[in-house]
Coordinates of C-alpha atoms in Angstrom, one line a residue:
M1 CA 98.3 86.0 100.5
P2 CA 95.0 84.1 100.2
I3 CA 92.9 84.5 103.4
L4 CA 92.7 80.5 103.5
F5 CA 96.5 80.6 104.4
F6 CA 96.0 82.9 107.1
L7 CA 93.3 80.7 108.3
I8 CA 95.4 77.6 108.5
S9 CA 98.1 79.4 110.0
G10 CA 95.8 80.9 112.8
C11 CA 94.9 77.3 113.5
F12 CA 98.7 76.2 113.5
I13 CA 99.3 79.2 115.8
G14 CA 96.7 78.1 118.5
C15 CA 98.0 74.4 118.1
C16 CA 101.4 75.7 119.4
I17 CA 99.9 77.0 122.3
E18 CA 99.3 73.3 123.4
E19 CA 101.8 70.9 124.7
D20 CA 102.4 69.3 121.6
L21 CA 105.0 71.9 119.4
S22 CA 105.7 69.0 116.8
D23 CA 103.9 71.2 114.0
C24 CA 105.4 74.6 115.1
P25 CA 107.9 76.1 113.2
R26 CA 110.9 77.9 115.0
P27 CA 110.9 81.4 113.6
F28 CA 114.1 83.5 112.7
Q29 CA 115.4 86.9 111.5
L30 CA 116.6 87.2 108.2
Y31 CA 119.2 89.8 107.3
I32 CA 120.0 91.0 103.7
R33 CA 123.6 91.8 103.4
A34 CA 125.2 93.8 100.3
L35 CA 128.6 93.1 99.3
D36 CA 131.0 94.6 96.5
I37 CA 132.9 92.6 94.2
D38 CA 136.0 92.4 96.7
E39 CA 133.6 91.1 99.2
R40 CA 133.6 94.2 101.4
D41 CA 130.3 95.0 102.9
I42 CA 128.4 97.9 101.4
T43 CA 125.1 97.6 103.2
E44 CA 125.1 100.6 104.6
S45 CA 126.9 102.6 101.7
G46 CA 123.3 103.7 100.1
D47 CA 124.1 101.5 97.1
V48 CA 120.8 99.1 97.5
Q49 CA 117.8 101.4 96.8
R50 CA 115.1 98.6 97.2
V51 CA 114.9 94.9 97.6
V52 CA 112.3 92.5 96.5
L53 CA 112.7 89.1 98.2
F54 CA 111.0 85.8 97.2
V55 CA 110.2 83.0 99.5
F56 CA 109.9 79.5 97.9
D57 CA 109.0 76.2 99.2
E58 CA 110.9 73.0 98.8
S59 CA 108.8 72.5 95.2
G60 CA 109.7 75.9 94.2
K61 CA 106.3 77.5 94.7
L62 CA 106.0 81.0 95.8
V63 CA 105.3 81.1 99.5
E64 CA 105.8 85.2 100.0
R65 CA 106.8 88.0 98.2
I66 CA 108.5 90.9 100.7
E67 CA 109.6 94.6 99.5
R68 CA 112.4 96.4 101.5
S69 CA 113.2 99.8 101.1
G70 CA 116.8 101.0 101.1
E71 CA 116.6 102.8 104.5
E72 CA 115.3 99.4 105.9
I73 CA 118.5 97.3 104.0
A74 CA 121.3 100.2 105.0
A75 CA 119.7 99.8 108.8
R76 CA 120.0 96.3 108.9
T77 CA 116.4 95.7 109.6
P78 CA 115.8 92.1 109.5
V79 CA 112.7 90.3 108.2
Y80 CA 110.8 88.2 110.5
I81 CA 110.3 84.7 108.8
R82 CA 108.0 81.9 110.2
Y83 CA 105.9 79.8 107.8
F84 CA 104.0 76.8 108.6
G85 CA 104.1 73.7 106.1
P86 CA 107.4 73.8 104.2
K87 CA 110.4 71.5 105.1
K88 CA 112.9 73.9 103.4
L89 CA 112.6 77.3 102.4
T90 CA 114.7 79.2 99.2
F91 CA 115.3 82.9 99.7
V92 CA 116.1 84.7 96.2
A93 CA 116.7 88.7 96.7
W94 CA 116.8 91.4 93.7
A95 CA 118.0 94.8 94.4
N96 CA 117.5 97.9 92.5
P97 CA 115.5 96.5 89.4
N98 CA 114.1 99.7 87.4
D99 CA 110.4 100.6 87.8
R100 CA 109.4 98.0 84.7
M101 CA 111.2 95.3 86.4
W102 CA 110.0 95.9 89.6
S103 CA 106.3 95.7 88.2
Q104 CA 107.1 92.3 86.7
T105 CA 108.4 91.0 89.9
N106 CA 104.4 90.7 90.7
D107 CA 104.0 88.0 88.3
V108 CA 106.4 85.7 90.0
K109 CA 104.7 82.4 91.2
S110 CA 107.6 80.1 91.1
I111 CA 111.2 80.3 91.5
A112 CA 111.7 79.7 87.7
D113 CA 109.6 82.8 86.9
I114 CA 112.5 84.9 88.0
S115 CA 113.5 87.1 85.1
F116 CA 115.1 90.4 84.5
Q117 CA 115.3 91.6 80.8
L118 CA 116.6 94.6 79.5
A119 CA 114.3 96.5 77.1
S120 CA 115.6 96.7 73.8
E121 CA 114.5 98.0 70.4
G122 CA 116.3 97.2 67.1
G123 CA 118.8 95.3 69.0
M124 CA 119.7 98.4 71.3
A125 CA 119.0 97.6 74.9
E126 CA 118.3 100.2 77.8
T127 CA 121.2 101.1 80.3
A128 CA 121.2 98.2 83.1
P129 CA 120.2 99.1 86.3
D130 CA 122.7 98.7 89.4
L131 CA 121.4 94.9 90.0
L132 CA 122.4 92.8 92.9
S133 CA 121.1 89.5 93.7
G134 CA 121.6 86.2 96.1
S135 CA 119.9 83.5 97.3
L136 CA 119.9 81.4 100.5
E137 CA 118.5 78.0 101.3
T138 CA 117.6 76.7 104.8
E139 CA 115.8 73.8 106.3
V140 CA 112.9 74.8 108.3
E141 CA 113.1 73.6 112.2
Y142 CA 110.0 72.4 113.9
G143 CA 109.1 71.7 117.2
D144 CA 109.7 74.8 119.3
V145 CA 108.0 78.3 119.4
E146 CA 111.4 80.0 120.4
E147 CA 113.7 82.1 117.8
T148 CA 116.4 80.2 116.3
E149 CA 119.6 81.9 115.2
G150 CA 119.4 84.1 112.3
K151 CA 120.2 84.0 109.0
T152 CA 122.1 86.1 106.4
L153 CA 121.5 86.3 102.4
D154 CA 124.2 87.8 100.9
I155 CA 123.6 89.9 97.6
R156 CA 126.1 90.7 95.0
R157 CA 126.5 93.0 91.9
R158 CA 125.3 91.4 88.7
T159 CA 126.2 94.3 86.1
A160 CA 129.4 96.1 84.6
Q161 CA 130.0 99.6 83.8
V162 CA 131.8 101.3 81.0
H163 CA 133.0 104.9 80.5
V164 CA 134.2 106.0 77.2
L165 CA 136.2 109.1 76.2
I166 CA 136.7 110.0 72.8
R167 CA 139.4 112.9 72.1
G168 CA 139.1 114.6 68.7
Y169 CA 135.4 113.2 68.1
E170 CA 134.0 116.4 66.6
R171 CA 137.0 117.0 64.2
W172 CA 136.7 113.5 63.0
L173 CA 132.9 113.6 62.6
A174 CA 133.2 116.9 60.8
G175 CA 135.5 115.1 58.1
K176 CA 132.8 113.0 56.9
T177 CA 131.2 113.7 53.6
T178 CA 127.4 113.6 55.0
A179 CA 126.3 115.8 57.9
P180 CA 125.6 113.0 61.0
D181 CA 122.1 112.4 62.0
P182 CA 122.1 112.3 65.8
A183 CA 119.8 109.5 66.0
T184 CA 122.1 106.8 64.1
T185 CA 125.3 108.5 64.7
G186 CA 127.5 108.0 67.9
P187 CA 129.5 105.0 69.7
V188 CA 127.7 101.8 70.1
I189 CA 129.2 98.9 72.4
G190 CA 128.1 95.4 72.4
E191 CA 127.2 92.5 72.7
T192 CA 125.6 91.1 76.1
P193 CA 122.9 88.7 76.7
D194 CA 120.0 90.9 77.5
T195 CA 118.4 88.6 80.7
Y196 CA 119.3 87.4 83.9
K197 CA 117.5 84.5 85.4
L198 CA 116.9 83.0 88.9
V199 CA 120.0 84.6 90.7
S200 CA 122.9 84.8 88.6
D201 CA 122.0 83.1 84.9
L202 CA 122.7 84.9 82.2
M203 CA 121.2 84.2 78.9
G204 CA 118.6 85.6 76.2
K205 CA 119.5 87.3 72.9
L206 CA 122.4 89.5 72.3
V207 CA 122.2 93.0 72.4
K208 CA 124.1 96.3 72.1
Y209 CA 124.0 99.7 74.0
K210 CA 124.1 103.0 72.3
L211 CA 126.2 105.2 74.4
P212 CA 124.7 108.6 75.4
G213 CA 127.1 111.6 75.7
N214 CA 128.3 115.0 75.0
V215 CA 130.6 116.9 73.3
D216 CA 132.8 119.3 75.2
S217 CA 134.3 122.5 74.1
N218 CA 137.5 120.8 73.0
G219 CA 135.6 118.6 70.6
N220 CA 136.1 115.6 72.7
F221 CA 133.0 113.2 73.0
E222 CA 132.3 111.8 76.7
T223 CA 129.9 109.3 78.2
P224 CA 128.3 109.3 81.5
I225 CA 128.8 106.1 83.4
V226 CA 126.8 103.3 81.6
G227 CA 125.4 100.3 83.0
I228 CA 125.5 97.0 81.2
Y229 CA 125.1 93.6 81.5
P230 CA 128.4 91.3 81.4
T231 CA 129.5 89.6 78.3
A232 CA 128.7 85.6 77.8
E233 CA 131.9 83.5 78.4
N234 CA 134.0 86.4 79.0
K235 CA 133.8 87.5 75.4
L236 CA 135.3 90.7 74.0
L237 CA 133.3 93.8 73.8
N238 CA 133.4 96.0 70.5
L239 CA 133.1 99.6 70.3
D240 CA 131.6 100.9 66.9
L241 CA 131.8 104.4 66.0
M242 CA 128.6 104.7 63.9
V243 CA 127.9 107.5 61.4
N244 CA 124.1 107.6 60.0
G245 CA 123.9 103.9 60.8
N246 CA 127.3 103.2 59.2
K247 CA 129.9 101.4 61.0
E248 CA 132.8 103.7 60.4
R249 CA 135.5 102.3 63.0
T250 CA 135.5 99.4 65.3
F251 CA 137.7 98.9 68.5
S252 CA 138.0 95.8 70.9
K253 CA 141.3 96.4 72.5
G254 CA 144.0 99.1 73.5
S255 CA 147.1 99.9 71.8
D256 CA 148.8 97.6 74.1
G257 CA 146.5 94.8 73.4
K258 CA 144.6 95.0 76.4
E259 CA 141.0 93.8 75.4
F260 CA 137.7 95.4 76.1
L261 CA 136.4 93.0 78.8
P262 CA 133.7 94.3 81.0
E263 CA 134.1 92.9 84.9
V264 CA 130.9 92.7 87.0
G265 CA 131.0 95.3 89.8
R266 CA 134.0 97.0 88.1
L267 CA 134.2 100.1 85.7
L268 CA 135.6 99.7 82.3
N269 CA 137.2 102.9 81.1
I270 CA 138.1 103.2 77.4
I271 CA 140.0 106.4 76.2
I272 CA 140.3 106.9 72.3
D273 CA 142.3 109.6 70.6
L274 CA 141.2 109.8 66.9
R275 CA 143.8 112.6 66.5
A276 CA 146.9 112.2 64.2
N277 CA 148.0 108.5 65.4
I278 CA 145.1 106.8 66.5
S279 CA 145.2 105.3 70.3
V280 CA 143.3 103.3 72.5
E281 CA 143.7 103.2 76.2
V282 CA 141.8 100.6 78.3
V283 CA 141.9 100.9 82.3
V284 CA 139.5 99.0 84.8
T285 CA 138.6 100.9 88.1
P286 CA 136.6 100.6 91.1
W287 CA 132.7 100.8 90.8
N288 CA 131.8 104.6 90.1
E289 CA 135.6 105.5 89.9
V290 CA 136.1 107.2 86.5
Y291 CA 139.5 107.0 85.4
Q292 CA 141.5 110.4 85.3
F293 CA 143.0 110.8 81.7
V294 CA 145.9 112.9 82.1
E295 CA 147.9 114.2 78.8
Y296 CA 150.9 115.3 78.7

């Protein structure tokens, strides 16, 4: 913060020693609590690796940017809050941005500047990190130097997960007339907006995700768990099987009609069987819990 702010703050603090406390803001402790999609407390789970906390005044201007480690969040270490001047404060917290996003948070000067955009090239976006966010508005109490009651800012997940298993993939691919180029061959899923603004506003250009993965000894292709942004207005995902840049097959629902709809805070499992009669199974499971496919 500018040196002038500290000088002014020092003056106010000195004034708080006098009998007139009308210009003295009451300090308080701010706690950051993480909740999963089912509103269960996951603060101590280790899922929160780091947090950037923005503090804004009533005009939306940045007062301070504060960093907190995952260890501090898990230990429920509060942030001490006391600012002279603002009548109202708005706190916005974002957890787990990747290194590029984290660096860009240093450029935030007002609440309108908060933006978490996925990097992309050729319409293909990077994997989304496990982002959580939340906000809290509070009036500033003046007239005392004693701490007022502590406040809690809740952060919740903003991303979804996808896991894909394609049975018979290697054999299916071998049936193509042209040798596949790994750079332009494989499953692609989309589309979703690429940007979060403020706390939970999803917007930006539409992007897809090229799903990484490996072919096992049985010729099945399996991806790791991949983070994505949710779709806009609950639109469905399409999963395209690309071969040398050409779309060979597209899937958007299971054999039972269940649609490919990602859910924030949950894992969308898609199992495609390309052998004989093509079948598709769709199962939504809790965060990080891959559905265990059993073949009879």
